[in-house]
Coordinates of C-alpha atoms in Angstrom, one line a residue:
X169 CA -103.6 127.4 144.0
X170 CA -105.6 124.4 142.4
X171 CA -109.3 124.8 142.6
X172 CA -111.3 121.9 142.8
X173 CA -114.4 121.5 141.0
X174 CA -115.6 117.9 141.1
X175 CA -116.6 115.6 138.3
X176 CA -118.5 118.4 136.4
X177 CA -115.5 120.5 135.1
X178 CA -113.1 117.3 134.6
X179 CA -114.8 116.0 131.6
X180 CA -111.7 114.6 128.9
X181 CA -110.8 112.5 126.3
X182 CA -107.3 110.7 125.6
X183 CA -105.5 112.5 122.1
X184 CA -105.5 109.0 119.8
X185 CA -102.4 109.7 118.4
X186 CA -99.5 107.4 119.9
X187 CA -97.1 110.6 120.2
X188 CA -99.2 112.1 122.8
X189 CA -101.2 109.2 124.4
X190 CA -100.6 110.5 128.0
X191 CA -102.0 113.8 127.2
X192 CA -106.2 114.4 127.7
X193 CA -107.8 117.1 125.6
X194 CA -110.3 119.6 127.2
X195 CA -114.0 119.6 125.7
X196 CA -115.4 122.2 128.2
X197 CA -114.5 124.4 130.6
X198 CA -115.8 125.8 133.8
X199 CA -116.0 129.3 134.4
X200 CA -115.9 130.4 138.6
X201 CA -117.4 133.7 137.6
X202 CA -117.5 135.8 141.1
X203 CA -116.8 132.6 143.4
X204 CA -115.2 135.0 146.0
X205 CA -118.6 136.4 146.6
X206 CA -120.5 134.5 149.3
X207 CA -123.9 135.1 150.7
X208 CA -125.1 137.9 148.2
X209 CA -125.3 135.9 144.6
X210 CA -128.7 136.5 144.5
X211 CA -128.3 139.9 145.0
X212 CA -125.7 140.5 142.7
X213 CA -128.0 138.5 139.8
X214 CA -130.7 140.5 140.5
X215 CA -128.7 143.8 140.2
X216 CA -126.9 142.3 136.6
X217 CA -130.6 141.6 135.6
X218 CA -131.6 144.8 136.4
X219 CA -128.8 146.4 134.5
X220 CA -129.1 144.0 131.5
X221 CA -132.4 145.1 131.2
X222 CA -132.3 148.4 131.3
X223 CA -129.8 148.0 129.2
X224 CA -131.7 146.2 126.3
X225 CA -134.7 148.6 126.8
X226 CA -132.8 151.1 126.2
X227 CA -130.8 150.4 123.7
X228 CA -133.7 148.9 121.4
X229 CA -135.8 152.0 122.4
X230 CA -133.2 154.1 120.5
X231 CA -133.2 151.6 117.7
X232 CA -136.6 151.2 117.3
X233 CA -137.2 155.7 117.4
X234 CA -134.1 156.3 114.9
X235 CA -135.5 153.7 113.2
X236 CA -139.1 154.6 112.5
X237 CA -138.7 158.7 113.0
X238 CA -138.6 160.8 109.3
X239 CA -137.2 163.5 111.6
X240 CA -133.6 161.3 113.1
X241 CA -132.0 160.9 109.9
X242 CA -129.3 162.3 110.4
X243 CA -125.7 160.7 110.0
X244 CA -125.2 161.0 113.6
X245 CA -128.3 159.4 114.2
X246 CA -127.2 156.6 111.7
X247 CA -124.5 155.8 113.5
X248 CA -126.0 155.8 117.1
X249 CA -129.0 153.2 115.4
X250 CA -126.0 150.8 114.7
X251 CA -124.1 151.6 118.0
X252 CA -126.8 150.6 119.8
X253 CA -127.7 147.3 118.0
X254 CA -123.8 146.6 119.1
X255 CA -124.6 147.4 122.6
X256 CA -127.6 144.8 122.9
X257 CA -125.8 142.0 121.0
X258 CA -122.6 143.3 123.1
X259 CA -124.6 142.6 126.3
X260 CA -126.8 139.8 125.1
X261 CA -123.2 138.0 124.4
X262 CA -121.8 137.7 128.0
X263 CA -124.4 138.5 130.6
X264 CA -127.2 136.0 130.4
X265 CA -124.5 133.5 130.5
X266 CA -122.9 135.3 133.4
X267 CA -126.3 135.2 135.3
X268 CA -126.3 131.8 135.2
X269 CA -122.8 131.2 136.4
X270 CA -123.5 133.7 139.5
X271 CA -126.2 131.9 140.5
X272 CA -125.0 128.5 140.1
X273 CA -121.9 129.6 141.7
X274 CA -119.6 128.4 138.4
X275 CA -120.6 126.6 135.2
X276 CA -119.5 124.7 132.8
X277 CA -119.0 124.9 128.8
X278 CA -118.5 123.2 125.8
X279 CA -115.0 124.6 124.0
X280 CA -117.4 125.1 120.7
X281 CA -119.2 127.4 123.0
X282 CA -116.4 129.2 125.1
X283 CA -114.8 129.8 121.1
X284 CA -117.8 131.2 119.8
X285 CA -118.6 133.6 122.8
X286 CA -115.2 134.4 122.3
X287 CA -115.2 135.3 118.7
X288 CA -118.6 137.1 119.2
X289 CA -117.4 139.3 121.5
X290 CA -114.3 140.1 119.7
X291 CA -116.8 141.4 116.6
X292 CA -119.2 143.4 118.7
X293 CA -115.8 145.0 120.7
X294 CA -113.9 146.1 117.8
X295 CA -117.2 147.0 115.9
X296 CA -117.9 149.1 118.7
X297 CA -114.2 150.2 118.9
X298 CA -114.9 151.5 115.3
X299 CA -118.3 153.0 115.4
X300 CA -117.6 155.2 118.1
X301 CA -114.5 156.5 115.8
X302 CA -116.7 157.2 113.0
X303 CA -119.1 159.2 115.7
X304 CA -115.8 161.2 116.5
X305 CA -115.4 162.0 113.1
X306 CA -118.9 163.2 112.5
X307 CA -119.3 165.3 115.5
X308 CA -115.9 167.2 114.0
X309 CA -117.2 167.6 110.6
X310 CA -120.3 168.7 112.0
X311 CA -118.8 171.3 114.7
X312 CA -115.8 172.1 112.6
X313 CA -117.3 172.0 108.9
X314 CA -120.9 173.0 109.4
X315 CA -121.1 174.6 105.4
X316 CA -119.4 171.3 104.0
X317 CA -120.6 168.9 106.1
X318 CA -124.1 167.9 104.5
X319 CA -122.4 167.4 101.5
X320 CA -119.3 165.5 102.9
X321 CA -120.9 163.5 105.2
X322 CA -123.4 161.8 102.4
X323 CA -126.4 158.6 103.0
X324 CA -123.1 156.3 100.8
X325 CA -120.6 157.6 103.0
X326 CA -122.3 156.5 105.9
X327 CA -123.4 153.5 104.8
X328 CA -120.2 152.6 103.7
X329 CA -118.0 153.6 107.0
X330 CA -120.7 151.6 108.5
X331 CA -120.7 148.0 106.6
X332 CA -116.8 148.5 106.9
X333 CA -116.6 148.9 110.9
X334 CA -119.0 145.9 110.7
X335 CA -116.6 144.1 108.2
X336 CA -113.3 144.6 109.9
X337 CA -114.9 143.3 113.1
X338 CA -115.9 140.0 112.1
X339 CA -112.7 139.5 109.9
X340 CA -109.7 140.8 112.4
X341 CA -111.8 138.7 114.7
X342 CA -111.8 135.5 113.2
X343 CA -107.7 135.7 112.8
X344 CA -107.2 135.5 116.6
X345 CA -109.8 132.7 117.4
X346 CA -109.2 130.6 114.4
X347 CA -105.5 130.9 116.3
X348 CA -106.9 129.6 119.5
X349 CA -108.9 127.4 117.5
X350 CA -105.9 125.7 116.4
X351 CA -104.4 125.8 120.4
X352 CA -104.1 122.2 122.4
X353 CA -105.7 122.7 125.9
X354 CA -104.8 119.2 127.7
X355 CA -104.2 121.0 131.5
X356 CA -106.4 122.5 133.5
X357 CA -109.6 123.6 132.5
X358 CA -110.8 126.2 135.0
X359 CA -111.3 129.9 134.0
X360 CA -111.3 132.1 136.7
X361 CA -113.5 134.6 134.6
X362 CA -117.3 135.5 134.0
X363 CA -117.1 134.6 130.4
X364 CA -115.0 133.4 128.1
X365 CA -111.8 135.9 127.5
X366 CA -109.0 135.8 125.7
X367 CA -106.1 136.1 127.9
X368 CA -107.6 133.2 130.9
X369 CA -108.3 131.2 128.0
X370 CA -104.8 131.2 126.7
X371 CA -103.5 130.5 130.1
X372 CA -104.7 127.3 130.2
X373 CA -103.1 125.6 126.4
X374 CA -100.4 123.6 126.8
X375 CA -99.2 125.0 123.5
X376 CA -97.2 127.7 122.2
X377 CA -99.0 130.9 122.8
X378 CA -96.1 132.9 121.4
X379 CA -97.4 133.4 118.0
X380 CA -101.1 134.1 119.3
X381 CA -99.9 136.8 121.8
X382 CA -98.2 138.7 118.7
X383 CA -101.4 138.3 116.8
X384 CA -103.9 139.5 119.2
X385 CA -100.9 142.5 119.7
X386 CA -101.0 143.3 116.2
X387 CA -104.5 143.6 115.8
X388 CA -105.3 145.1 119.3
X389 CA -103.0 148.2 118.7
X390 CA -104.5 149.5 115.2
X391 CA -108.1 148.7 116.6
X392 CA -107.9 150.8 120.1
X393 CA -104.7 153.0 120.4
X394 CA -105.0 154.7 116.9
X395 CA -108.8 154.7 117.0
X396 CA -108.7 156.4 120.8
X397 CA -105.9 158.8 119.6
X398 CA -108.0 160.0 116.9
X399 CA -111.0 160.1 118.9
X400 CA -108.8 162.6 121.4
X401 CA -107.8 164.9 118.8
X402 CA -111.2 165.4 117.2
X403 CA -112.4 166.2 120.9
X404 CA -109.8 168.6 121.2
X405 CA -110.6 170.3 118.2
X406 CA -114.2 170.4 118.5
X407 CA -113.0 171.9 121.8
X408 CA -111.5 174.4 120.2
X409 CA -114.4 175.2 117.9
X410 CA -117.0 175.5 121.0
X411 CA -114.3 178.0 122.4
X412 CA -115.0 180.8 119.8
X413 CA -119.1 179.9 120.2
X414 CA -120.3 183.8 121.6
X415 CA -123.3 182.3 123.5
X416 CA -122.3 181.5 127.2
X417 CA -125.0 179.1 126.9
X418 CA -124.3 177.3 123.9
X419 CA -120.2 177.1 124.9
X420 CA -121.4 175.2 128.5
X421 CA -124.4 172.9 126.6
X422 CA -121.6 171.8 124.0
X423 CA -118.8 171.3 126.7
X424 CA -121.1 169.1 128.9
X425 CA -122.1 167.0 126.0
X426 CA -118.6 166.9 124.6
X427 CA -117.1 165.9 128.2
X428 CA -120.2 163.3 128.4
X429 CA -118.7 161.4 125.2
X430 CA -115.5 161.9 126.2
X431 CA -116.0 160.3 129.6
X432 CA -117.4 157.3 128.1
X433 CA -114.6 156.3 125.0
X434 CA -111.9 157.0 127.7
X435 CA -113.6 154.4 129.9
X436 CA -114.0 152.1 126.6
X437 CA -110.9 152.6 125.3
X438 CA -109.0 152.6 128.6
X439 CA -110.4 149.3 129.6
X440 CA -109.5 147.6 126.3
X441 CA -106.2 148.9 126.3
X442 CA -105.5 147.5 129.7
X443 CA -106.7 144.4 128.8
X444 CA -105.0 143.4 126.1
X445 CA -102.7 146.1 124.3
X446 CA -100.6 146.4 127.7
X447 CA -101.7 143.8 129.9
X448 CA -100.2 144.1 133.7
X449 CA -98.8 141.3 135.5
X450 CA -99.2 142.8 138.6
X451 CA -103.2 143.0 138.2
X452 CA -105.5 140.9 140.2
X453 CA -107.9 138.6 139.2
X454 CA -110.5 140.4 140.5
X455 CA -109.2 144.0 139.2
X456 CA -109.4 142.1 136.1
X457 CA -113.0 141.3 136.5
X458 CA -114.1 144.4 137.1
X459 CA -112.1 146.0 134.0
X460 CA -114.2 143.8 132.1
X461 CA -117.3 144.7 133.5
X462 CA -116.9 148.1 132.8
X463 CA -116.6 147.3 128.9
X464 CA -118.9 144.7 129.1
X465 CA -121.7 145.5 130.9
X466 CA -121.8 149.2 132.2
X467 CA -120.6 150.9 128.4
X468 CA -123.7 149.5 127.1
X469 CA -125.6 150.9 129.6
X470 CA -124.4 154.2 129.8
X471 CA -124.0 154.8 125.8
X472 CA -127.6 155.3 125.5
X473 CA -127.9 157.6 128.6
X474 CA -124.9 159.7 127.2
X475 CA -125.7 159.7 123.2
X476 CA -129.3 159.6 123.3
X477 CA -131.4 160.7 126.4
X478 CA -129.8 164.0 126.8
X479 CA -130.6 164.6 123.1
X480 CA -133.8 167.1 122.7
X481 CA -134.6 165.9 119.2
X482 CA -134.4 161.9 120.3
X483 CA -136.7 163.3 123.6
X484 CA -139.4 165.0 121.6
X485 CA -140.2 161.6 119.5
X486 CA -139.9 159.5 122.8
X487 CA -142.6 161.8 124.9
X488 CA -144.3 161.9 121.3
X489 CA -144.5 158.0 120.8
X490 CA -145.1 157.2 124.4
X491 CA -147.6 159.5 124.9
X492 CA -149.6 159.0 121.2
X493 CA -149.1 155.1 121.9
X494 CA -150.3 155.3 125.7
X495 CA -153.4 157.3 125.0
X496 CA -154.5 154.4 122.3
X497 CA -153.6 151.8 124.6
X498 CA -156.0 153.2 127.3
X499 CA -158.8 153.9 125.4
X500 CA -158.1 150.5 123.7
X501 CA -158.0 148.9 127.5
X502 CA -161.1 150.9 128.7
X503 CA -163.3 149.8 125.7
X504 CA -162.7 146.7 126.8
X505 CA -162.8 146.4 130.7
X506 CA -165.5 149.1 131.3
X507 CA -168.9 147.0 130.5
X508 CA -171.5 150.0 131.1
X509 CA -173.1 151.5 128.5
X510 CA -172.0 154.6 127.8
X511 CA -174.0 157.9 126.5
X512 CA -172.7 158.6 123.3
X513 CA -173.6 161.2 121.1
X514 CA -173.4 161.8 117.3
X515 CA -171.7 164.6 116.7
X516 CA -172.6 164.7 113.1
X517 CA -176.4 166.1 114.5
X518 CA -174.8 169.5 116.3
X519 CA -172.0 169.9 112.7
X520 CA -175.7 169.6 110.4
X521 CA -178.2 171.8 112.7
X522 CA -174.8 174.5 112.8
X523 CA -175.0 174.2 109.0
X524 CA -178.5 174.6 109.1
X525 CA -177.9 177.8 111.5
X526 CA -175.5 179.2 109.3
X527 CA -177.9 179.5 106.2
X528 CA -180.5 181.2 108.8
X529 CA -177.9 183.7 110.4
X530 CA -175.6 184.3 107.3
X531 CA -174.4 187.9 109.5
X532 CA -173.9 185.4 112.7
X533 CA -170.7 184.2 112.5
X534 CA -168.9 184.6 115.1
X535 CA -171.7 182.9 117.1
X536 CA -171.7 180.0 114.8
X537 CA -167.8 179.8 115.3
X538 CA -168.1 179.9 118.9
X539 CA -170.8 177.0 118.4
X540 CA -169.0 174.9 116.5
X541 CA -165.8 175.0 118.4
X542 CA -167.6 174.2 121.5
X543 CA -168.9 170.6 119.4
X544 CA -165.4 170.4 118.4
X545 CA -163.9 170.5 121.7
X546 CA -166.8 168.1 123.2
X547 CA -165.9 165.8 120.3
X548 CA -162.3 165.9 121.3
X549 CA -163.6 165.3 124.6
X550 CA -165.2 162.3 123.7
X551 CA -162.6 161.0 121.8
X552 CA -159.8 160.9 124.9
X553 CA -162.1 158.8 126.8
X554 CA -159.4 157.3 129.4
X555 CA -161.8 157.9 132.5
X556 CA -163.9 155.2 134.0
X557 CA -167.6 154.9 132.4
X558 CA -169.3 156.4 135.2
X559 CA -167.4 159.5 135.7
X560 CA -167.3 160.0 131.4
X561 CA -171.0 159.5 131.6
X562 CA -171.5 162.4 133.8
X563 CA -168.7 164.8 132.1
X564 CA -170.6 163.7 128.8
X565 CA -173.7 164.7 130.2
X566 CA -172.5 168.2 131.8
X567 CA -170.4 169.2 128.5
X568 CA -173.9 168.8 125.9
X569 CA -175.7 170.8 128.4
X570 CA -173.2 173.3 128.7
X571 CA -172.8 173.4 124.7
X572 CA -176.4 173.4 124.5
X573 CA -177.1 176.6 126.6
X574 CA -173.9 178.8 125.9
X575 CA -175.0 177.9 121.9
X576 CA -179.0 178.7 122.9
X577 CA -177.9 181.4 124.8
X578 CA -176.1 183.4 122.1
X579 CA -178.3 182.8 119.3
X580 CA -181.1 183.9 121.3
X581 CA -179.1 187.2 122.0
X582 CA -178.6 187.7 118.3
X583 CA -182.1 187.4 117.4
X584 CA -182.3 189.9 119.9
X585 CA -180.6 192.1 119.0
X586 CA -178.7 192.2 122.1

């Protein structure tokens, strides 16, 4: 079937050479994106926006708390910091574009573009691809090796399986573009994809793929199969380990984590693998589609759910940031919108007359104490001042009295002896 796409997707130039003078080389290409999808496109943008995101928020939410926290530094903390700084650049590769194809119904782009979303998503694949075998491996040591693993799993270890999963991603990468780089695409140029993959793309040269298939093959296999095989077998050890854990509790909190990560490599993995390890004839278009929107889109998503929000530790500094940081933002933001004057009052007056009171009633202190902690918490009091001016001014109001008169009260008993 031919699809026609009018002048915008037609664009050409004639090769110069005399050899090949009836052949026209393609300088962009337009992607159909979801073009079997009437009626609901802005629908389905809306939902991918949605996603995106979420997506973005929460993946730089778990970079920015591994990140500024003294108490995630951990190597498996290390490692989800740089997992999800893959996931946002993963996402931020292929879905803003994809937004704009959806709702344009199709788009064009230049080949310099399609090859560099290309290549950029190859990197932030097989870094991911690499990261998430490094995880596997520290989740072992750490189940499996708890005496040895502090001093095993070291900062230069980390740092170093880290710059190398980063390395081998932007250098296996650039071997199969600069391949497709070097490809002649004088046919067609009509993807029938959201962005711009590998397999569509070489679908459409008019030259020998043969040698580029092999390639992608060669480097597809070490990068996923071995990778996901080694991921398995640590997961069936650690499964093993949890096994001889006596506390009921423990054995189902470490099996529903485990299974969690599982869940989500085997999705990964799976995907990739599918895609192009053993590519299937027999697939759809559209089956295709949605393989790569698991991978691309929904993995993202999900990795911080899985890794990070079921974490305790990573929990306690999010409530802890969110609520320190929305308590100053509301006192900030009331200061400013709230114009009444409000009825302040210097604590530093009630600290001196209790000093004062303590010289006087040396014998008296456990009055004095109950004194000054009813200053102190009227001081706190003032201090979370996140209520509108009117009702603080009364609760201001109401606390000094009632400080006043407990404080009166008790010192008046003590003098009398009561």
């Amino acid at each position: 079937m031919t699809w026609s796409c009018g002048k915008e997707c037609t664009k050409s130039y004639y090769y110069p050479d005399m050899d090949r003078q009836n052949e026209t080389i393609v300088t962009e290409f337009f992607l159909l994106g979801f073009h079997n999808v009437h009626g609901i496109n802005i629908l389905l943008s809306s939902v991918f926006l949605v996603i995106y995101m979420a997506t973005v928020a929460g993946n730089f939410t778990i970079f920015f708390l591994i990140s500024s926290s003294q108490s995630l530094k951990s190597p498996m903390y290390f490692f989800l910091r740089h997992l999800s700084l893959v996931d946002i650049c993963l996402a931020t590769n292929i879905v803003p574009n994809m937004l704009y194809i959806i709702i344009k119904e199709g788009g064009t782009v230049s080949f310099v573009g399609c090859i560099t979303q290309l290549y950029l998503f190859g990197v932030f694949a097989v870094t991911e691809c690499l990261l998430l075998t490094v995880m596997s491996y520290d989740r072992y040591l750490a189940i499996g090796y708890a005496l040895q693993y502090a001093s095993v799993m070291n900062p230069r270890l980390c740092a170093h399986l880290t710059c190398c999963s980063w390395a081998v991603g932007f250098s296996l990468t650039m071997i199969t573009v600069g391949m497709v780089w070097e490809l002649r695409f004088c046919g067609p140029n009509v993807i029938d994809h959201f962005f711009c993959d590998l397999v569509p793309l070489l679908a459409l040269s008019c030259s020998d793929i043969s040698s580029v298939t092999v390639s992608n093959f060669i480097i597809a296999t070490p990068v996923t199969l071995f990778p996901f095989a080694f991921i398995l077998m640590s997961y069936v050890r650690i499964f093993l380990t949890v096994l001889n854990i006596s506390s009921s509790t423990g054995r189902q909190k470490a099996f529903s984590t485990c299974s969690s990560h599982l869940i989500v490599v085997c999705v990964y993995f799976g995907t990739l693998i599918a895609q192009y390890v053993a590519p299937s004839k027999s697939h759809s278009v559209d089956l295709k589609k949605i393989l790569s929107l698991l991978y691309t889109v929904f993995t993202p998503l999900s990795n911080p759910v899985i890794y990070s929000m079921r974490n305790q530790e990573i929990m306690k500094v999010l409530i802890f940031y969110f609520c320190n940081n929305t308590l100053r933002l509301k006192v900030q933001y009331l200061a400013i919108k709230n114009k009444k004057i409000r009825i302040t009052i210097n604590l530093k007056l009630h600290n001196q007359s209790v000093f004062q009171s303590e010289k006087r009633h040396k014998g008296k202190a456990k009055t004095l104490q109950i004194f000054t902690k009813a200053s102190s918490f009227y001081g706190i009091l003032e201090n979370i001042s996140q209520f509108p001016s009117y009702i603080f001014s009364n609760l201001q109001l109401g606390m000094l009295a009632a400080i006043w008169l407990i404080g009166s009260q008790l010192l008046f008993e003590e003098k009398a002896g009561i």
